Coordinates of C-alpha atoms in Angstrom, one line a residue:
Chain A
M1 CA 0.0 0.0 0.0
T2 CA 1.3 3.5 -0.9
E3 CA 1.4 6.0 1.9
T4 CA -1.1 8.8 2.1
V5 CA 0.1 12.4 2.5
G6 CA -2.3 14.8 4.2
V7 CA -2.4 18.6 3.5
L8 CA -4.0 20.6 6.4
A9 CA -6.9 22.2 4.6
L10 CA -8.3 24.7 7.0
Q11 CA -7.2 27.9 5.2
G12 CA -4.5 28.9 2.7
D13 CA -3.1 27.4 -0.5
F14 CA -3.7 23.8 0.3
R15 CA -5.0 23.0 -3.2
E16 CA -1.6 23.9 -4.7
H17 CA 0.2 21.5 -2.3
I18 CA -2.3 18.7 -3.2
F19 CA -1.7 19.4 -6.9
I20 CA 2.1 19.4 -6.7
L21 CA 2.1 16.2 -4.5
R22 CA -0.1 14.4 -6.9
S23 CA 2.1 15.6 -9.8
I24 CA 5.0 13.6 -8.3
G25 CA 2.8 10.5 -7.8
A26 CA 1.8 10.9 -4.1
D27 CA -1.6 10.0 -2.8
A28 CA -2.6 13.4 -1.3
I29 CA -5.7 14.2 0.7
E30 CA -7.1 17.2 2.5
V31 CA -7.0 17.0 6.3
R32 CA -9.7 18.9 8.3
T33 CA -10.6 16.6 11.1
P34 CA -8.9 14.2 13.5
A35 CA -10.4 11.4 11.4
D36 CA -8.7 12.7 8.3
L37 CA -5.5 13.0 10.2
A38 CA -5.6 9.3 11.2
K39 CA -5.5 8.3 7.6
V40 CA -2.2 10.0 6.7
S41 CA 1.4 9.1 7.5
R42 CA 2.8 12.5 6.5
L43 CA 1.4 16.1 6.7
V44 CA 1.9 19.3 4.9
I45 CA 0.9 22.6 6.5
P46 CA 0.3 25.1 3.7
G47 CA 0.8 28.8 3.4
G48 CA -1.9 31.1 4.6
E49 CA -2.4 33.3 7.7
S50 CA -0.8 31.6 10.7
T51 CA -3.3 33.4 13.0
V52 CA -6.2 31.9 11.2
I53 CA -4.7 28.4 10.8
D54 CA -4.0 28.4 14.5
K55 CA -7.6 29.4 15.5
L56 CA -9.3 27.0 13.1
S57 CA -7.0 24.1 14.1
R58 CA -8.2 24.6 17.7
I59 CA -11.8 25.1 16.8
F60 CA -11.9 22.0 14.7
E61 CA -9.9 20.1 17.3
V62 CA -7.1 18.9 15.1
A63 CA -4.4 20.9 16.9
E64 CA -3.8 18.5 19.8
P65 CA -3.8 15.4 17.5
I66 CA -1.3 17.1 15.2
K67 CA 1.0 17.9 18.2
Q68 CA 0.7 14.3 19.3
R69 CA 1.6 12.9 15.9
I70 CA 4.6 15.3 15.6
K71 CA 5.8 13.9 18.9
E72 CA 5.4 10.4 17.6
G73 CA 7.6 11.2 14.7
M74 CA 5.2 11.8 11.8
P75 CA 7.1 13.7 9.0
V76 CA 5.6 17.3 8.6
Y77 CA 6.5 20.0 6.1
G78 CA 5.4 23.6 6.7
T79 CA 5.6 26.4 4.1
C80 CA 5.5 30.0 5.3
A81 CA 2.6 30.0 7.8
G82 CA 3.2 26.3 8.1
L83 CA 6.8 26.9 9.2
I84 CA 5.4 29.4 11.8
M85 CA 3.1 26.6 13.0
L86 CA 6.1 24.3 13.6
A87 CA 8.3 26.8 15.4
S88 CA 9.0 26.5 19.2
E89 CA 8.8 30.3 19.4
I90 CA 7.1 32.9 17.2
G91 CA 8.4 36.5 16.9
G92 CA 5.8 39.1 16.1
A93 CA 2.9 36.8 17.2
M94 CA -0.5 38.1 17.7
D95 CA -1.7 38.2 21.4
G96 CA -2.7 34.7 22.3
Q97 CA -1.4 33.1 19.1
Q98 CA -0.6 29.4 19.5
N99 CA 1.0 26.8 17.2
F100 CA 2.0 23.2 17.0
G101 CA 5.7 23.6 17.8
G102 CA 8.2 20.7 17.5
M103 CA 11.1 22.5 15.9
D104 CA 13.7 24.3 18.0
V105 CA 13.7 27.5 16.1
T106 CA 12.4 31.1 16.5
V107 CA 10.5 32.2 13.5
E108 CA 9.8 35.9 12.9
R109 CA 6.4 36.5 11.2
N110 CA 6.2 38.8 8.2
A111 CA 10.0 39.5 8.5
F112 CA 10.3 41.4 5.3
G113 CA 7.5 43.9 5.8
A114 CA 4.5 44.7 3.6
Q115 CA 3.6 42.9 0.4
L116 CA 5.8 45.3 -1.6
E117 CA 8.8 43.5 -0.1
S118 CA 7.6 40.1 -1.4
F119 CA 9.9 38.6 -4.0
E120 CA 11.0 35.6 -5.9
T121 CA 14.6 34.4 -6.4
D122 CA 16.7 31.2 -6.9
L123 CA 18.3 29.6 -3.9
D124 CA 20.8 26.8 -3.2
F125 CA 19.2 24.1 -1.1
K126 CA 21.2 21.5 0.8
G127 CA 20.0 18.1 -0.4
I128 CA 18.8 19.4 -3.7
E129 CA 22.1 19.7 -5.5
D130 CA 21.2 19.6 -9.3
A131 CA 20.1 23.3 -9.6
P132 CA 18.9 26.1 -7.4
V133 CA 15.3 26.0 -6.1
K134 CA 12.9 28.6 -7.4
A135 CA 11.7 30.3 -4.2
V136 CA 8.7 32.7 -3.9
F137 CA 8.5 34.7 -0.7
I138 CA 5.1 36.3 0.2
R139 CA 5.0 38.3 3.4
A140 CA 7.3 35.6 4.4
P141 CA 8.8 34.7 7.8
I142 CA 12.5 34.1 8.5
V143 CA 14.2 31.8 11.0
S144 CA 15.9 34.1 13.5
R145 CA 17.2 31.5 15.9
V146 CA 18.3 28.0 15.0
G147 CA 18.5 25.4 17.8
D148 CA 21.4 22.9 18.1
K149 CA 19.6 20.0 16.6
V150 CA 18.3 22.0 13.6
E151 CA 19.9 21.8 10.2
V152 CA 19.9 24.9 8.0
L153 CA 19.1 23.8 4.4
S154 CA 18.9 27.2 2.7
S155 CA 19.7 30.9 3.4
L156 CA 19.4 34.2 1.6
P157 CA 22.7 35.9 0.5
N158 CA 22.4 38.2 3.6
G159 CA 22.4 35.1 5.9
D160 CA 18.7 35.0 6.7
V161 CA 17.8 31.4 7.3
V162 CA 14.8 30.4 5.1
A163 CA 14.8 26.5 5.2
V164 CA 15.4 24.3 8.1
R165 CA 15.0 20.6 9.1
Q166 CA 14.9 18.9 12.5
N167 CA 14.6 15.1 12.2
N168 CA 11.0 14.5 10.9
L169 CA 10.2 18.2 10.5
L170 CA 10.9 20.4 7.5
G171 CA 10.1 24.1 7.1
T172 CA 10.6 26.7 4.4
S173 CA 9.8 30.4 4.5
F174 CA 9.0 30.2 0.8
H175 CA 6.4 28.5 -1.4
P176 CA 7.6 25.8 -3.8
E177 CA 4.0 25.0 -4.3
I178 CA 3.6 28.4 -6.0
S179 CA 6.7 28.3 -8.1
G180 CA 5.9 24.8 -9.2
D181 CA 9.3 23.4 -8.3
S182 CA 8.4 20.0 -7.0
R183 CA 11.9 19.0 -5.7
V184 CA 11.3 20.3 -2.2
H185 CA 8.2 18.1 -2.0
E186 CA 10.2 15.2 -3.3
Y187 CA 12.8 15.9 -0.6
F188 CA 10.0 15.8 2.0
L189 CA 8.6 12.5 0.7
N190 CA 12.1 11.0 1.0
M191 CA 12.5 12.1 4.6
Chain B
M1 CA 22.1 32.9 -6.6
T2 CA 20.5 35.0 -9.3
D3 CA 18.3 38.1 -9.4
T4 CA 15.7 39.0 -6.8
D5 CA 12.4 40.1 -8.4
F6 CA 9.8 42.1 -6.7
G7 CA 6.2 42.8 -7.8
T8 CA 6.0 39.8 -10.2
S9 CA 2.7 38.3 -11.2
R10 CA 3.6 35.2 -9.2
V11 CA 4.3 37.3 -6.1
K12 CA 1.1 39.4 -6.6
R13 CA -1.2 36.5 -7.3
G14 CA 0.5 34.4 -4.7
L15 CA -0.7 36.6 -1.8
A16 CA -4.2 36.1 -2.9
E17 CA -3.6 32.3 -2.9
M18 CA -2.6 32.6 0.7
L19 CA -5.9 34.3 1.5
K20 CA -8.0 31.4 0.1
G21 CA -10.5 29.9 2.5
G22 CA -10.5 33.1 4.4
V23 CA -12.7 36.1 5.2
I24 CA -11.6 39.7 4.4
M25 CA -13.5 42.2 6.6
D26 CA -14.2 45.9 6.1
V27 CA -13.1 47.9 9.1
V28 CA -13.3 51.7 9.7
T29 CA -11.2 52.0 12.8
P30 CA -8.1 50.3 14.4
E31 CA -10.5 49.0 17.1
Q32 CA -12.6 47.2 14.5
A33 CA -9.4 45.9 12.8
R34 CA -8.4 44.4 16.1
I35 CA -11.8 42.7 16.5
A36 CA -11.5 41.4 13.0
E37 CA -8.0 39.9 13.4
D38 CA -9.0 38.4 16.8
A39 CA -12.1 36.8 15.1
G40 CA -9.9 35.2 12.5
A41 CA -10.0 37.6 9.5
V42 CA -7.4 36.6 6.9
A43 CA -7.0 40.3 5.9
V44 CA -8.9 43.6 6.5
M45 CA -10.1 46.3 4.2
A46 CA -9.4 49.7 5.7
L47 CA -11.9 52.4 4.8
E48 CA -13.7 55.4 6.2
R49 CA -17.2 54.3 5.7
V50 CA -18.6 50.8 5.1
P51 CA -20.7 50.5 1.9
A52 CA -24.0 50.6 3.9
D53 CA -23.1 54.1 5.2
I54 CA -21.8 55.3 1.8
R55 CA -25.2 54.2 0.4
A56 CA -27.1 55.9 3.2
Q57 CA -25.1 59.2 3.2
G58 CA -24.6 59.5 -0.5
G59 CA -22.1 62.0 -2.0
V60 CA -18.8 61.2 -3.6
A61 CA -16.9 58.4 -1.9
R62 CA -13.1 58.6 -2.2
M63 CA -9.9 56.9 -1.0
S64 CA -9.6 56.9 2.8
D65 CA -7.5 59.3 4.9
P66 CA -3.8 58.0 5.0
D67 CA -3.8 58.5 8.8
L68 CA -6.6 56.0 9.1
I69 CA -5.0 53.5 6.8
E70 CA -1.7 53.8 8.6
A71 CA -3.3 53.4 12.0
I72 CA -5.0 50.2 10.8
I73 CA -1.8 48.9 9.3
A74 CA -0.1 49.5 12.7
E75 CA -2.8 47.7 14.6
V76 CA -2.8 44.3 12.9
S77 CA -0.4 41.7 11.8
I78 CA -2.5 40.4 8.9
P79 CA -2.6 42.0 5.4
V80 CA -4.3 45.3 5.0
M81 CA -6.2 46.3 1.8
A82 CA -7.5 49.7 0.9
K83 CA -9.8 51.0 -1.9
A84 CA -9.0 53.3 -4.8
R85 CA -11.7 54.7 -7.1
I86 CA -12.1 53.1 -10.5
G87 CA -9.6 54.7 -12.8
H88 CA -8.0 56.9 -10.1
F89 CA -4.4 55.8 -10.5
V90 CA -3.1 58.6 -8.3
E91 CA -5.1 57.3 -5.4
A92 CA -3.5 53.9 -6.2
Q93 CA 0.0 55.5 -6.2
V94 CA -0.8 57.0 -2.8
L95 CA -2.0 53.6 -1.4
Q96 CA 1.2 52.0 -2.8
A97 CA 3.3 54.7 -1.1
L98 CA 1.4 53.9 2.2
K99 CA 2.5 50.2 1.7
V100 CA -0.9 48.7 1.8
D101 CA -0.8 45.0 0.9
Y102 CA -3.5 45.0 -1.7
I103 CA -5.5 47.7 -3.5
D104 CA -9.1 47.2 -4.3
E105 CA -10.1 49.2 -7.4
S106 CA -13.6 49.4 -6.2
E107 CA -17.1 50.3 -7.5
V108 CA -18.1 51.0 -3.9
L109 CA -16.3 54.3 -4.3
S110 CA -17.4 56.9 -6.9
P111 CA -15.7 56.1 -10.2
A112 CA -13.0 58.7 -11.2
D113 CA -12.9 57.6 -14.8
Y114 CA -15.9 56.3 -16.7
V115 CA -13.8 54.9 -19.6
N116 CA -10.5 53.5 -18.3
H117 CA -9.6 51.4 -15.3
I118 CA -6.2 51.7 -13.7
D119 CA -3.3 50.2 -15.6
K120 CA -2.4 47.8 -12.8
W121 CA 0.7 46.4 -14.4
A122 CA 2.3 49.8 -13.6
F123 CA 2.3 48.9 -9.9
D124 CA 4.3 46.5 -7.6
V125 CA 1.4 46.3 -5.2
P126 CA -1.2 43.8 -6.3
F127 CA -4.8 44.7 -7.1
V128 CA -8.2 43.1 -6.6
C129 CA -11.1 44.2 -8.9
G130 CA -14.8 43.4 -9.0
A131 CA -16.6 41.6 -11.8
T132 CA -20.2 40.7 -12.5
N133 CA -19.4 38.2 -15.3
L134 CA -16.4 36.4 -16.9
G135 CA -15.7 39.0 -19.6
E136 CA -15.4 41.7 -17.0
A137 CA -13.1 39.5 -14.9
L138 CA -10.9 38.8 -17.8
R139 CA -10.7 42.5 -18.8
R140 CA -9.6 43.3 -15.3
I141 CA -7.0 40.5 -15.4
T142 CA -5.7 41.8 -18.7
E143 CA -5.2 45.2 -17.0
G144 CA -3.2 43.5 -14.3
A145 CA -5.6 42.5 -11.6
A146 CA -4.0 39.7 -9.4
M147 CA -7.3 38.8 -7.8
I148 CA -11.0 39.0 -8.7
R149 CA -14.0 39.3 -6.5
S150 CA -17.5 38.9 -7.8
K151 CA -19.2 42.2 -7.0
G152 CA -22.6 41.5 -5.5
E153 CA -24.4 44.6 -4.4
A154 CA -22.4 46.1 -1.6
G155 CA -24.0 47.6 1.5
T156 CA -27.4 45.9 1.1
G157 CA -27.1 42.7 3.1
D158 CA -28.9 41.1 0.2
V159 CA -26.9 38.1 -1.1
S160 CA -28.8 37.7 -4.3
E161 CA -26.5 39.7 -6.5
A162 CA -23.4 38.0 -5.1
V163 CA -25.1 34.7 -6.0
K164 CA -25.9 35.9 -9.5
H165 CA -22.3 37.1 -10.2
I166 CA -20.5 34.0 -8.9
R167 CA -22.9 31.8 -10.8
A168 CA -22.3 33.9 -13.9
I169 CA -18.5 33.7 -13.7
N170 CA -18.3 30.0 -12.9
G171 CA -21.1 29.1 -15.4
Q172 CA -19.3 31.0 -18.2
I173 CA -16.0 29.2 -17.3
K174 CA -17.8 25.9 -17.7
Q175 CA -19.2 26.9 -21.0
L176 CA -15.8 27.8 -22.3
S177 CA -14.4 24.5 -21.1
A178 CA -17.0 22.6 -23.1
M179 CA -16.3 24.5 -26.4
R180 CA -14.4 23.2 -29.4
E181 CA -11.1 25.0 -29.8
D182 CA -12.3 26.6 -33.0
E183 CA -15.2 28.2 -31.2
L184 CA -13.0 30.1 -28.7
Y185 CA -12.3 32.9 -31.2
V186 CA -15.9 34.0 -31.2
A187 CA -16.2 33.3 -27.5
A188 CA -13.4 35.8 -27.0
K189 CA -15.1 38.3 -29.2
E190 CA -18.4 37.9 -27.3
L191 CA -16.7 38.1 -23.9
Q192 CA -14.7 41.2 -25.0
A193 CA -11.6 39.6 -23.6
P194 CA -8.2 38.6 -25.2
Y195 CA -8.2 35.3 -27.0
E196 CA -5.1 34.0 -25.2
L197 CA -6.7 34.5 -21.8
V198 CA -9.9 32.9 -23.0
R199 CA -8.0 29.9 -24.3
E200 CA -6.2 29.6 -21.0
V201 CA -9.4 29.6 -19.0
A202 CA -11.0 27.1 -21.4
A203 CA -8.0 24.8 -20.9
T204 CA -7.6 25.0 -17.2
G205 CA -11.3 25.4 -16.2
K206 CA -10.6 28.3 -13.9
L207 CA -9.5 31.9 -13.7
P208 CA -5.7 32.3 -13.6
V209 CA -6.2 34.3 -10.4
V210 CA -8.1 33.7 -7.1
L211 CA -11.8 34.4 -7.1
F212 CA -13.5 35.7 -4.0
T213 CA -17.1 36.8 -3.6
A214 CA -18.3 40.2 -2.2
G215 CA -21.4 42.3 -1.8
G216 CA -24.3 41.4 0.5
V217 CA -22.9 38.6 2.6
A218 CA -24.4 39.0 6.1
T219 CA -24.7 35.6 7.7
P220 CA -22.6 32.4 8.1
A221 CA -25.0 30.7 5.8
D222 CA -24.6 33.4 3.1
A223 CA -20.9 32.9 3.3
A224 CA -21.1 29.1 3.0
L225 CA -23.6 29.6 0.1
V226 CA -21.1 31.5 -2.1
M227 CA -18.3 29.1 -1.1
Q228 CA -20.4 26.2 -2.2
L229 CA -21.0 28.0 -5.5
G230 CA -17.2 28.1 -6.1
A231 CA -15.8 31.2 -4.4
D232 CA -12.2 30.8 -3.0
G233 CA -13.1 33.1 -0.1
V234 CA -15.4 35.9 1.0
F235 CA -15.3 39.7 1.5
V236 CA -17.7 40.9 4.2
G237 CA -18.3 44.6 4.2
S238 CA -21.2 46.1 6.2
G239 CA -22.4 42.7 7.3
I240 CA -20.2 42.5 10.4
F241 CA -19.9 45.9 11.9
K242 CA -23.5 46.9 11.1
S243 CA -24.7 43.9 13.1
G244 CA -25.6 43.6 16.8
E245 CA -22.6 41.5 17.9
P246 CA -19.7 42.1 15.4
A247 CA -17.1 39.9 17.2
K248 CA -19.3 36.9 17.4
R249 CA -20.7 37.3 13.9
A250 CA -17.2 37.7 12.5
A251 CA -15.9 34.5 14.2
A252 CA -19.0 32.6 13.0
I253 CA -18.5 33.6 9.4
V254 CA -14.8 32.6 9.6
K255 CA -15.9 29.2 10.9
A256 CA -18.6 28.8 8.2
V257 CA -16.2 29.6 5.4
A258 CA -13.7 27.0 6.7
A259 CA -16.3 24.3 7.0
F260 CA -18.6 25.5 4.2
T261 CA -19.9 22.0 3.3
D262 CA -20.7 21.0 6.8
A263 CA -24.3 21.9 7.7
N264 CA -23.9 20.9 11.3
V265 CA -21.0 23.4 11.8
I266 CA -22.9 26.1 10.0
A267 CA -26.0 25.5 12.1
E268 CA -24.0 25.6 15.3
T269 CA -22.2 28.7 14.4
S270 CA -25.4 30.5 13.3
R271 CA -26.9 30.3 16.8
G272 CA -27.4 33.4 18.9
L273 CA -25.6 35.9 16.7
G274 CA -27.9 38.7 17.6
E275 CA -29.3 41.1 15.1
A276 CA -28.0 40.9 11.5
M277 CA -27.6 44.1 9.5
V278 CA -31.0 45.5 8.6
G279 CA -30.4 45.3 4.9
I280 CA -32.2 46.5 1.8
N281 CA -33.6 44.4 -1.0
V282 CA -31.6 45.0 -4.1
A283 CA -34.9 45.2 -6.1
D284 CA -35.7 48.3 -4.0
V285 CA -32.5 50.0 -4.9
P286 CA -33.1 52.4 -7.8
A287 CA -30.9 51.5 -10.8
P288 CA -28.7 54.6 -10.6
H289 CA -27.7 53.7 -7.1
R290 CA -26.6 50.1 -7.9
L291 CA -22.9 49.9 -7.3
A292 CA -22.4 46.7 -9.3
E293 CA -23.2 48.5 -12.5
R294 CA -20.1 50.7 -12.0
G295 CA -17.2 49.3 -14.0
W296 CA -17.3 47.8 -17.4

């Protein structure tokens, strides 16, 4: 039996993740409930607004089961807001904002400023050696503190860390699902 | 490492992709913006008067005071949008200078140009525009809009026009998809939209940008209705802060949009919301006062 990859589908660009996962042959489904989560062996947390994904994950009671699965070692990949959801600490959080945690990093929300500062560029990515990754940053966060057990996979020329991995958890500030570069998703499926 | 590009189509359209499944709320003060963010708004629209008040008070409606827009930007961590008049590219230049995250070239304000819309390619900040049908949506995309919202009839609390417009846009997309390729030339002529864009929509079965619904959404069930009709998300204007309990209603609409196919969730979240905005039937609005007819 092939494994099923879930995409948290509460808010944000979850359809783009489903599309890119299916394009590389994965069996991808939307996850909205604890019952959906039970069907998957991996999870992607999409881009969106972290404040909204946080609230909805608590309202629909998937937050605690996701935290539990993260502790049990389920591979999880978060893009942008998804990376914020995986951080142990959030910079610039809204009052009362919560997240799933799991990765020993501090992530600064909206670190570049307004939408005018959003950009796309090509980045070297450790583990994807053939060519640079096409990276789209949209009101993106950066990783401002990297814990001892966290591996930095990609940084901007100024040193800002924008892709990290800690064991079963992967996070990028940027959106490969928007640029259509499927290699980061392939990397995730091979984790 | 190669070039870094700002203001590309991918970056502009990408922000709208991140807003999908969310609710964008009209706010007229920083306090309302705080309530909206706390309730789970995915973005706020900063303006001086909600459409219901613009409608009631009449007169020329213009871009909001920069002080108000900046105070709202300072208050919240989510994206802030603001409205420019149709064709008023200087209001748009000002909004870009204020670093709003999205500009709404909006029929809710009084048009500044009855012939031309803003050339939106000239800006790095993305634009959302209203449309009542597919041709109008494609003309706005041709001018550079990075997001479309079906217009509805703003400030009425009557969802019927929103339903009509989202059905029109999605119905026309389905018709295009069903056509033979040699019929798309005439389809483009009839839609008054560029052939290349028409062919793209026919091939993909969707707009190349995100499609939200606006205008007249007042209840969680209204929001779920337009979502089931194919909207990617919802704008709520007067519906929240013209109601009895804005915070509660805002949170309820957010929940209904996230779970728009689940009648049990919509039922639960519809309970005890207090008074909805009073509303006007669109049929009772004299034609010259219908905002959806502005823009072409």
